[in-house]
Short mmCIF file of C-alpha atoms in Angstrom, two decimals:
data_model
loop_
_atom_site.label_atom_id
_atom_site.label_comp_id
_atom_site.label_asym_id
_atom_site.label_seq_id
_atom_site.Cartn_x
_atom_site.Cartn_y
_atom_site.Cartn_z
CA MET A 3 120.15 135.71 -45.36
CA GLU A 4 119.36 138.12 -42.51
CA THR A 5 123.10 138.63 -41.89
CA ARG A 6 123.63 139.38 -45.56
CA ASN A 7 120.72 141.82 -45.56
CA LYS A 8 122.18 143.70 -42.59
CA CYS A 9 125.54 143.84 -44.32
CA LEU A 10 123.97 145.19 -47.49
CA HIS A 11 121.99 147.81 -45.60
CA GLY A 12 125.16 148.88 -43.81
CA ARG A 13 127.09 149.26 -47.04
CA ILE A 14 124.28 151.18 -48.68
CA ALA A 15 124.05 153.50 -45.68
CA VAL A 16 127.76 154.20 -46.02
CA LEU A 17 127.38 154.86 -49.71
CA ARG A 18 124.54 157.27 -49.09
CA GLY A 19 126.74 159.36 -46.84
CA THR A 20 129.57 159.69 -49.31
CA ARG A 21 128.10 162.84 -50.84
CA ASN A 22 129.45 164.85 -47.89
CA LEU A 23 132.95 163.58 -48.61
CA ALA A 24 133.08 165.69 -51.76
CA VAL A 25 133.08 168.84 -49.61
CA LEU A 26 136.88 168.74 -49.51
CA TYR A 27 137.06 168.83 -53.30
CA VAL A 28 134.48 171.62 -53.58
CA LEU A 29 136.29 173.63 -50.92
CA SER A 30 139.58 173.28 -52.76
CA ARG A 31 137.96 174.56 -55.95
CA LEU A 32 136.56 177.51 -54.04
CA LEU A 33 139.96 178.34 -52.58
CA ARG A 34 141.48 178.16 -56.04
CA SER A 35 138.95 180.67 -57.31
CA VAL A 36 139.68 182.98 -54.37
CA ARG A 37 143.41 182.68 -54.99
CA LEU A 38 142.99 183.63 -58.65
CA ALA A 39 140.72 186.53 -57.74
CA LEU A 40 143.25 187.86 -55.22
CA HIS A 41 146.20 187.51 -57.58
CA PRO A 42 146.19 191.23 -58.60
CA ALA A 43 146.35 192.18 -54.91
CA GLN A 44 149.41 190.06 -54.19
CA SER A 45 151.48 193.05 -53.14
CA LEU A 46 148.77 194.16 -50.71
CA LEU A 47 148.71 190.72 -49.10
CA THR A 48 152.48 190.82 -48.83
CA SER A 49 152.25 194.09 -46.97
CA PHE A 50 149.79 192.56 -44.52
CA LEU A 51 152.14 189.64 -43.97
CA LEU A 52 155.05 191.99 -43.35
CA LEU A 53 152.94 193.76 -40.77
CA GLY A 54 152.41 190.40 -39.08
CA CYS A 55 148.62 190.18 -39.52
CA PRO A 56 147.72 186.91 -37.67
CA ILE A 57 144.33 186.52 -39.37
CA ILE A 58 145.81 186.63 -42.86
CA LYS A 59 148.51 184.16 -41.86
CA MET A 60 145.96 181.79 -40.34
CA LEU A 61 143.71 181.93 -43.41
CA ILE A 62 146.58 181.32 -45.80
CA LYS A 63 147.97 178.44 -43.75
CA TRP A 64 144.51 176.88 -43.48
CA GLY A 65 143.86 177.36 -47.18
CA LEU A 66 147.20 175.86 -48.13
CA LEU A 67 146.56 172.88 -45.86
CA VAL A 68 143.17 172.21 -47.41
CA PHE A 69 144.59 172.68 -50.88
CA VAL A 70 147.43 170.22 -50.27
CA LEU A 71 145.06 167.68 -48.71
CA SER A 72 142.67 167.96 -51.65
CA ILE A 73 145.48 167.43 -54.16
CA GLN A 74 146.69 164.38 -52.22
CA ALA A 75 143.11 163.08 -52.10
CA GLN A 76 142.85 163.41 -55.86
CA GLU A 77 146.17 161.55 -56.27
CA ASP A 78 144.99 158.72 -53.99
CA LEU A 79 142.65 156.05 -55.31
CA ASN A 80 140.50 156.25 -52.18
CA GLY A 81 140.05 160.00 -52.67
CA LEU A 82 139.21 159.50 -56.35
CA TYR A 83 136.64 156.91 -55.32
CA GLN A 84 134.89 159.40 -53.06
CA LEU A 85 134.76 161.86 -55.95
CA ALA A 86 133.46 159.17 -58.31
CA VAL A 87 130.68 158.16 -55.91
CA THR A 88 129.38 161.72 -55.77
CA HIS A 89 130.02 162.61 -59.42
CA ASN A 90 129.35 159.51 -61.52
CA ALA A 91 125.81 159.78 -62.90
CA ASP A 92 125.42 156.06 -63.61
CA TYR A 93 126.14 155.12 -60.02
CA ARG A 94 123.92 157.86 -58.63
CA ALA A 95 121.13 156.62 -60.90
CA ALA A 96 121.62 153.05 -59.63
CA LEU A 97 121.46 154.32 -56.06
CA ALA A 98 118.23 156.23 -56.76
CA ASN A 99 116.67 153.25 -58.54
CA THR A 100 117.45 151.03 -55.57
CA GLU A 101 115.79 153.54 -53.27
CA ALA A 102 112.74 153.47 -55.52
CA GLU A 103 112.60 149.67 -55.69
CA ARG A 104 112.88 149.42 -51.91
CA GLU A 105 109.39 150.94 -51.69
CA GLU A 106 108.02 147.70 -53.18
CA LEU A 107 108.44 146.12 -49.75
CA THR A 108 106.56 148.97 -48.08
CA LYS A 109 103.76 148.57 -50.64
CA ALA A 110 103.57 144.83 -49.94
CA LYS A 111 103.40 145.40 -46.18
CA ALA A 112 100.54 147.84 -46.67
CA LEU A 113 98.34 144.98 -47.92
CA PHE A 114 98.23 143.51 -44.40
CA TYR A 115 96.95 146.68 -42.75
CA PRO A 116 93.29 147.71 -42.50
CA LYS A 117 91.89 149.96 -45.16
CA VAL A 118 89.77 152.85 -43.92
CA GLN A 119 87.50 154.75 -46.26
CA LEU A 120 85.28 157.73 -45.55
CA GLY A 121 82.42 158.61 -47.88
CA LEU A 122 80.53 161.91 -47.71
CA MET A 123 77.59 163.11 -49.78
CA ARG A 124 75.28 166.08 -49.18
CA GLY A 125 73.00 167.89 -51.63
CA ARG A 126 69.48 168.61 -52.85
CA GLY A 127 67.13 166.49 -54.92
CA VAL A 128 64.02 167.18 -57.00
CA THR A 129 61.64 164.33 -57.81
CA ASP A 130 58.51 164.35 -59.96
CA ARG A 131 56.53 161.44 -58.52
CA THR A 132 53.40 159.89 -60.03
CA THR A 133 51.26 157.64 -57.79
CA GLN A 134 48.48 155.42 -59.12
CA THR A 135 45.37 155.42 -56.93
CA SER A 136 41.78 154.26 -57.25
CA ILE A 137 40.78 157.69 -58.40
CA GLY A 138 43.59 157.91 -60.92
CA ALA A 139 47.18 159.09 -61.11
CA ILE A 140 48.34 161.72 -58.65
CA ASN A 141 51.41 163.82 -59.53
CA SER A 142 53.52 165.44 -56.83
CA ASP A 143 56.73 167.45 -56.98
CA LEU A 144 59.20 166.78 -54.17
CA ASN A 145 62.07 169.07 -53.25
CA TYR A 146 64.28 167.73 -50.50
CA GLU A 147 67.75 167.59 -48.98
CA LEU A 148 69.75 164.35 -49.13
CA GLU A 149 72.66 163.17 -46.99
CA ASN A 150 74.84 160.07 -46.92
CA TYR A 151 77.86 159.55 -44.68
CA SER A 152 79.75 156.30 -44.27
CA LEU A 153 82.93 155.06 -42.63
CA THR A 154 84.21 151.66 -43.78
CA VAL A 155 87.01 149.65 -42.20
CA ARG A 156 88.21 146.47 -43.94
CA GLN A 157 90.82 144.26 -42.29
CA PRO A 158 92.19 141.35 -44.38
CA LEU A 159 92.25 138.11 -42.39
CA PHE A 160 93.32 135.63 -45.04
CA ASN A 161 94.62 136.34 -48.51
CA LYS A 162 97.10 133.90 -50.00
CA GLU A 163 97.93 136.29 -52.82
CA THR A 164 98.99 138.97 -50.34
CA LEU A 165 101.28 136.54 -48.51
CA ALA A 166 102.95 135.56 -51.78
CA MET A 167 103.35 139.19 -52.84
CA TYR A 168 105.04 140.07 -49.56
CA GLY A 169 107.50 137.17 -49.82
CA GLY A 170 108.28 138.10 -53.41
CA ALA A 171 108.81 141.76 -52.49
CA LYS A 172 111.35 140.85 -49.79
CA SER A 173 113.37 138.76 -52.23
CA TYR A 174 113.05 141.39 -54.95
CA VAL A 175 114.31 144.24 -52.76
CA THR A 176 117.22 142.15 -51.49
CA ALA A 177 118.10 141.31 -55.10
CA GLN A 178 118.12 145.00 -56.01
CA GLU A 179 120.42 145.77 -53.10
CA SER A 180 122.77 143.01 -54.26
CA LEU A 181 122.79 144.59 -57.71
CA LEU A 182 123.61 147.95 -56.12
CA GLU A 183 126.55 146.29 -54.40
CA GLN A 184 127.59 145.01 -57.82
CA GLU A 185 127.28 148.54 -59.25
CA ASN A 186 129.63 149.74 -56.53
CA ALA A 187 132.09 147.01 -57.45
CA LYS A 188 131.80 148.03 -61.11
CA LEU A 189 132.54 151.61 -60.16
CA ILE A 190 135.67 150.52 -58.27
CA LEU A 191 136.72 148.33 -61.22
CA LYS A 192 136.21 151.15 -63.72
CA LEU A 193 138.04 153.64 -61.52
CA ILE A 194 141.06 151.38 -61.09
CA SER A 195 141.07 150.60 -64.82
CA VAL A 196 141.03 154.29 -65.80
CA TYR A 197 143.65 155.06 -63.14
CA LEU A 198 145.99 152.33 -64.40
CA GLU A 199 145.42 153.30 -68.03
CA THR A 200 146.23 156.92 -67.22
CA LEU A 201 149.43 156.01 -65.39
CA TYR A 202 150.47 153.67 -68.21
CA ALA A 203 149.77 156.41 -70.75
CA GLN A 204 151.94 158.83 -68.73
CA ASP A 205 154.76 156.28 -68.57
CA ARG A 206 154.35 155.64 -72.27
CA VAL A 207 154.65 159.36 -73.07
CA SER A 208 157.73 159.62 -70.86
CA LEU A 209 159.30 156.57 -72.50
CA GLN A 210 158.51 157.86 -75.99
CA GLN A 211 160.12 161.18 -75.04
CA ARG A 212 163.30 159.39 -73.98
CA LYS A 213 163.20 157.40 -77.19
CA LEU A 214 162.77 160.61 -79.16
CA GLU A 215 165.83 162.12 -77.50
CA ALA A 216 167.92 158.98 -78.03
CA VAL A 217 167.00 158.67 -81.70
CA GLY A 218 167.62 162.41 -82.19
CA GLN A 219 171.07 162.04 -80.69
CA GLN A 220 171.75 159.10 -83.00
CA LEU A 221 170.67 161.23 -85.97
CA ARG A 222 173.11 163.96 -84.97
CA GLN A 223 175.91 161.43 -84.67
CA ALA A 224 175.09 160.02 -88.09
CA GLU A 225 175.13 163.50 -89.61
CA GLN A 226 178.48 164.25 -87.99
CA ARG A 227 179.94 160.99 -89.29
CA TYR A 228 178.62 161.78 -92.75
CA MET A 229 180.17 165.27 -92.71
CA ARG A 230 183.53 163.78 -91.63
CA GLY A 231 183.32 161.26 -94.45
CA SER A 232 183.13 158.20 -92.23
CA GLY A 233 179.36 157.72 -92.57
CA THR A 234 176.90 157.26 -95.38
CA VAL A 235 173.74 159.01 -96.45
CA VAL A 236 171.88 155.75 -95.85
CA GLU A 237 172.72 155.93 -92.14
CA VAL A 238 171.42 159.51 -91.97
CA ASN A 239 168.21 158.59 -93.76
CA GLU A 240 167.66 155.59 -91.49
CA ALA A 241 168.14 157.73 -88.39
CA GLN A 242 165.81 160.40 -89.78
CA SER A 243 163.18 157.75 -90.56
CA ASN A 244 163.40 156.36 -87.01
CA LEU A 245 163.12 159.88 -85.61
CA ASP A 246 159.98 160.55 -87.65
CA ILE A 247 158.45 157.27 -86.46
CA ALA A 248 159.34 158.14 -82.86
CA LYS A 249 157.59 161.51 -83.28
CA VAL A 250 154.45 159.77 -84.54
CA GLU A 251 154.52 157.32 -81.63
CA HIS A 252 154.95 160.22 -79.19
CA ILE A 253 151.97 162.05 -80.70
CA GLN A 254 149.83 158.90 -80.45
CA ALA A 255 150.88 158.34 -76.83
CA ALA A 256 150.06 161.97 -75.94
CA ASN A 257 146.65 161.65 -77.61
CA ASP A 258 145.90 158.45 -75.67
CA LEU A 259 146.85 160.24 -72.47
CA ARG A 260 144.39 163.05 -73.24
CA SER A 261 141.66 160.46 -73.85
CA ASN A 262 142.39 158.85 -70.50
CA HIS A 263 142.19 162.23 -68.78
CA GLN A 264 138.78 162.74 -70.37
CA SER A 265 137.63 159.34 -69.11
CA LEU A 266 138.82 160.29 -65.64
CA GLN A 267 136.96 163.60 -65.92
CA ILE A 268 133.71 161.81 -66.77
CA LEU A 269 134.17 159.34 -63.93
CA THR A 270 135.32 161.60 -61.10
CA GLY A 271 134.85 165.18 -62.26
CA VAL A 272 138.61 165.93 -62.11
CA SER A 273 141.29 165.68 -64.77
CA GLN A 274 144.94 166.00 -63.92
CA ALA A 275 148.34 164.46 -64.39
CA PHE A 276 149.26 161.99 -61.65
CA SER A 277 152.58 162.06 -59.86
CA ALA A 278 152.10 158.53 -58.51
CA GLU A 279 154.85 155.99 -58.97
CA LEU A 280 154.42 152.23 -58.87
CA VAL A 281 156.20 150.33 -56.10
CA VAL A 282 157.24 147.26 -58.06
CA ASP A 283 158.17 145.26 -54.96
CA GLY A 284 154.56 145.53 -53.77
CA LEU A 285 153.37 143.49 -56.74
CA ASN A 286 154.54 140.34 -54.97
CA LYS A 287 151.50 140.69 -52.70
CA LEU A 288 149.11 140.52 -55.65
CA THR A 289 149.06 136.84 -56.42
CA GLY A 290 146.30 134.42 -57.24
CA SER A 291 148.23 131.51 -55.78
CA ASP A 292 146.93 132.32 -52.30
CA PHE A 293 144.05 130.01 -53.19
CA SER A 294 143.55 127.31 -55.74
CA VAL A 295 141.23 128.07 -58.64
CA GLU A 296 138.60 125.81 -57.05
CA ARG A 297 138.72 127.92 -53.89
CA TRP A 298 138.29 131.08 -55.95
CA LEU A 299 135.24 129.50 -57.55
CA GLU A 300 133.81 128.68 -54.13
CA LEU A 301 134.31 132.28 -53.03
CA ALA A 302 132.57 133.50 -56.18
CA LEU A 303 129.56 131.26 -55.54
CA GLN A 304 129.35 132.57 -51.97
CA HIS A 305 129.99 136.28 -52.50
CA HIS A 306 129.23 137.36 -56.07
CA PRO A 307 126.36 139.90 -55.92
CA GLU A 308 124.97 139.08 -59.37
CA LEU A 309 124.77 135.38 -58.52
CA ALA A 310 123.06 136.24 -55.23
CA ALA A 311 120.61 138.42 -57.17
CA ALA A 312 119.97 135.57 -59.63
CA ASN A 313 119.14 133.22 -56.74
CA LEU A 314 116.79 135.82 -55.30
CA ASP A 315 115.14 136.25 -58.69
CA ILE A 316 114.31 132.53 -58.54
CA ASP A 317 112.66 133.12 -55.16
CA VAL A 318 110.69 135.99 -56.68
CA ALA A 319 109.55 133.73 -59.52
CA ARG A 320 108.47 131.02 -57.05
CA LYS A 321 106.45 133.54 -55.08
CA ASP A 322 104.87 134.69 -58.32
CA VAL A 323 103.72 131.11 -58.96
CA GLU A 324 102.17 131.05 -55.47
CA LYS A 325 100.56 134.40 -56.16
CA LYS A 326 98.93 133.09 -59.34
CA GLN A 327 97.83 129.87 -57.58
CA ALA A 328 96.13 132.04 -54.96
CA GLY A 329 93.42 132.67 -57.56
CA HIS A 330 91.96 129.28 -56.52
CA TYR A 331 91.79 130.22 -52.82
CA PRO A 332 89.09 132.17 -50.97
CA THR A 333 89.71 135.49 -49.23
CA LEU A 334 88.39 136.46 -45.82
CA ASP A 335 87.96 140.02 -44.55
CA LEU A 336 86.58 141.60 -41.41
CA VAL A 337 84.39 144.54 -42.42
CA GLY A 338 82.99 147.28 -40.19
CA ILE A 339 80.65 150.00 -41.53
CA ARG A 340 79.18 152.99 -39.77
CA SER A 341 76.72 154.93 -41.95
CA TYR A 342 74.14 157.68 -41.74
CA SER A 343 71.74 158.51 -44.59
CA GLN A 344 68.70 160.65 -45.17
CA ASN A 345 66.63 160.82 -48.35
CA ASP A 346 69.48 159.20 -50.29
CA SER A 347 67.10 157.47 -52.76
CA ASN A 348 63.51 157.73 -54.02
CA ASN A 349 62.58 154.71 -51.93
CA THR A 350 63.74 156.29 -48.68
CA LEU A 351 62.30 159.79 -49.03
CA GLY A 352 61.26 161.03 -45.65
CA SER A 353 63.37 158.38 -43.89
CA ARG A 354 66.61 158.53 -41.95
CA PHE A 355 68.96 155.61 -41.27
CA ASP A 356 71.78 155.38 -38.73
CA THR A 357 73.46 151.97 -39.18
CA THR A 358 76.41 150.11 -37.67
CA THR A 359 77.51 146.86 -39.31
CA VAL A 360 80.27 144.39 -38.37
CA ALA A 361 80.64 141.27 -40.53
CA LEU A 362 82.97 138.64 -41.93
CA GLN A 363 83.11 138.70 -45.71
CA MET A 364 84.35 135.71 -47.67
CA ASN A 365 84.85 135.58 -51.44
CA VAL A 366 85.19 132.13 -52.96
CA PRO A 367 86.28 131.86 -56.64
CA LEU A 368 84.32 129.20 -58.50
CA PHE A 369 85.08 129.51 -62.20
CA ALA A 370 87.18 131.96 -64.24
CA GLY A 371 87.27 130.28 -67.63
CA GLY A 372 90.81 128.89 -67.22
CA TYR A 373 92.35 132.31 -66.56
CA VAL A 374 93.96 131.28 -63.25
CA ASN A 375 95.44 128.08 -64.67
CA ALA A 376 96.92 130.00 -67.58
CA ASN A 377 98.51 132.45 -65.14
CA VAL A 378 100.02 129.58 -63.15
CA ARG A 379 101.51 127.97 -66.25
CA GLN A 380 102.89 131.33 -67.37
CA SER A 381 104.58 131.94 -64.01
CA ALA A 382 105.98 128.39 -63.95
CA SER A 383 107.64 129.00 -67.32
CA ARG A 384 109.13 132.23 -66.00
CA LEU A 385 110.47 130.31 -63.00
CA THR A 386 112.22 127.92 -65.38
CA ALA A 387 113.65 130.91 -67.25
CA SER A 388 114.98 132.37 -64.00
CA GLU A 389 116.68 129.09 -63.13
CA GLU A 390 118.32 128.95 -66.56
CA THR A 391 119.45 132.56 -66.18
CA ARG A 392 121.06 131.67 -62.86
CA THR A 393 122.84 128.75 -64.50
CA ALA A 394 124.12 130.97 -67.32
CA LYS A 395 125.34 133.57 -64.82
CA SER A 396 127.10 130.87 -62.78
CA ARG A 397 128.90 129.59 -65.88
CA GLU A 398 129.88 133.12 -66.87
CA ILE A 399 131.33 133.80 -63.42
CA GLU A 400 133.23 130.51 -63.47
CA PHE A 401 134.67 131.37 -66.89
CA ASN A 402 135.82 134.81 -65.73
CA VAL A 403 137.38 133.46 -62.53
CA ARG A 404 139.37 130.86 -64.44
CA LYS A 405 140.30 133.40 -67.12
CA TYR A 406 141.71 136.02 -64.78
CA TYR A 407 143.31 133.44 -62.49
CA GLN A 408 145.24 131.97 -65.41
CA SER A 409 146.02 135.44 -66.79
CA LEU A 410 147.37 136.53 -63.40
CA ILE A 411 149.73 133.56 -63.28
CA ALA A 412 150.78 134.26 -66.87
CA GLN A 413 151.47 137.93 -66.12
CA GLN A 414 153.75 137.00 -63.24
CA GLN A 415 155.75 134.79 -65.59
CA SER A 416 155.74 137.50 -68.25
CA ILE A 417 157.16 140.07 -65.84
CA THR A 418 160.05 137.74 -65.02
CA ALA A 419 160.75 137.28 -68.72
CA TYR A 420 160.47 140.98 -69.54
CA LEU A 421 162.84 141.91 -66.71
CA GLN A 422 165.43 139.61 -68.23
CA ALA A 423 164.67 140.96 -71.72
CA VAL A 424 165.15 144.57 -70.59
CA GLN A 425 168.42 143.73 -68.90
CA SER A 426 169.67 141.86 -71.98
CA ALA A 427 168.56 144.64 -74.36
CA SER A 428 170.28 147.26 -72.19
CA VAL A 429 173.56 145.31 -72.26
CA ALA A 430 173.19 144.75 -76.00
CA LEU A 431 172.59 148.45 -76.65
CA ASP A 432 175.61 149.44 -74.60
CA GLY A 433 177.81 147.02 -76.54
CA THR A 434 176.38 148.10 -79.87
CA GLN A 435 177.00 151.78 -79.13
CA LYS A 436 180.60 151.07 -78.14
CA GLY A 437 181.03 149.01 -81.32
CA PHE A 438 179.54 151.82 -83.36
CA GLN A 439 181.97 154.32 -81.88
CA ALA A 440 184.84 151.92 -82.65
CA GLY A 441 183.61 151.42 -86.21
CA PHE A 442 182.56 147.78 -85.85
CA LYS A 443 178.80 148.38 -85.74
CA THR A 444 176.55 150.31 -88.09
CA ASN A 445 174.06 153.03 -87.28
CA HIS A 446 171.25 150.68 -88.29
CA GLU A 447 172.33 148.20 -85.63
CA VAL A 448 172.37 150.90 -82.98
CA LEU A 449 168.87 152.06 -83.91
CA ASP A 450 167.64 148.48 -83.88
CA ALA A 451 169.13 147.91 -80.42
CA GLN A 452 167.51 151.10 -79.15
CA GLN A 453 164.14 150.03 -80.54
CA LYS A 454 164.38 146.64 -78.83
CA LEU A 455 165.25 148.22 -75.49
CA PHE A 456 162.40 150.74 -75.58
CA THR A 457 159.96 148.07 -76.77
CA ASN A 458 160.94 145.74 -73.92
CA GLN A 459 160.73 148.56 -71.37
CA LEU A 460 157.26 149.50 -72.58
CA SER A 461 156.16 145.85 -72.52
CA LEU A 462 157.49 145.47 -68.98
CA THR A 463 155.60 148.58 -67.84
CA LYS A 464 152.43 147.29 -69.46
CA ALA A 465 152.90 143.89 -67.80
CA TYR A 466 153.11 145.58 -64.38
CA TYR A 467 149.79 147.34 -64.87
CA SER A 468 148.23 144.27 -66.50
CA LEU A 469 149.14 142.24 -63.41
CA ILE A 470 147.30 144.72 -61.20
CA SER A 471 144.36 144.77 -63.60
CA ASP A 472 144.11 140.96 -63.67
CA TRP A 473 144.21 140.80 -59.86
CA VAL A 474 141.45 143.40 -59.62
CA ASN A 475 139.36 141.57 -62.22
CA LEU A 476 139.86 138.31 -60.31
CA GLN A 477 138.57 140.01 -57.18
CA PHE A 478 135.63 141.41 -59.15
CA SER A 479 134.77 138.06 -60.72
CA SER A 480 134.86 136.45 -57.28
CA GLY A 481 132.59 139.09 -55.74
CA LEU A 482 135.37 140.34 -53.45
CA LEU A 483 136.11 143.73 -55.01
CA THR A 484 135.44 146.12 -52.13
CA LEU A 485 137.04 149.21 -50.63
CA ASP A 486 139.60 146.97 -48.93
CA ALA A 487 140.81 145.78 -52.33
CA LEU A 488 140.85 149.40 -53.54
CA SER A 489 143.07 150.34 -50.59
CA ARG A 490 145.45 147.48 -51.39
CA VAL A 491 145.86 148.75 -54.93
CA SER A 492 146.28 152.33 -53.69
CA GLN A 493 149.13 151.24 -51.43
CA LEU A 494 151.08 150.08 -54.49
CA PHE A 495 151.68 153.70 -55.51
CA ILE A 496 153.65 156.49 -53.87
CA THR A 497 153.72 160.18 -54.76
CA LYS A 498 156.82 161.32 -56.59
CA LYS A 499 158.76 164.09 -54.93
#
């Protein structure tokens, strides 16, 4: 547990420092603003360059270097992660909440330290006193100054409730740090998901554009055949209908791409088209067959932050039971008092007291009407609830591990099938087009062959990204989704030239 705590503290310390990593992005935005502001003076800058001004050259080279690095950082998943850590409000809120909850441990430690209290009182008093004597009542008016100073030190020696509260606070804070680790994993998962969806949307738009051009060419051929008398109006109408459908599909794909850019903007603060290209050969490294599903389940039980937090919540509930049972135990304090008083009450008028007291004070509970027992039963029921919550979380994690493990294996098989389908559809389209030119095939058959090819290509592209997504989700469900996994996914993409 201590090793895990040190690991968590180290990761949180790293996450705290990521705000400075956004400086590169901010600097690039600043340079962009300067470049736009200096655009009208482009000729003046050119004159300086012709004169060989070294300062201007140095500034421009440095600015271009920073600009290029910032663009590359935004293209790279690791760079986008740094932007997301500093920009995403949900994650920043989770980080702040963890910082707040960590103070619970400091508050629990404070219960073991002595409590020092200083009391000061100084003023004037007026008393109308009546004294009964043998000769009757005698009235006197007293006007006096009163003072009372005290310094009290109380050191707890034994308090079972305090011990239970401290143990519960340690488990509670560790649970919150585990949940913060889970929030970081969720951020990585969401970033990769949005990144893959954006790239798929870009590929989909590109594929729909190629489809649009192919169907448009087929429409022109059908029109030419019709004008020569070798085609029919039905062929022209079919080609026009397919072209209209392709336009609709292209519009939908472009709209989905804009939505993905907006999601990326919310997550990282930047929105841009990516020039990254998937290295298909690298997908062979993303396989769930490295371990059996039982081994993945063992890793999930060992590393999943939410399951660790659920176990710690059980410890918190146990300590709460001990805390409530402490209502039956006595408390023992060491108390020291130093006080000075003068005329502080009617009974001490004209007297002055300078007192030092050191004592042991014990409080023993005898009867509380069943209140303590009710608290114990209540906490015991909450302990049972925590155990059931842990069981439910364990079953949920097991379900997700099995689900994404099986899906990952299925995606690998699907990719093999789609590769064969694309190859077959490409050969079929080539043969159909040649048959159409020779007069053996109809325009409808050509359009149908084109539709099958584009559909299979789109399905293959989607299968590639789904394979990556399933691998990432398997890592997440097993509690292994860290920056190392993010780097592995980032290495699957190269920048197009």
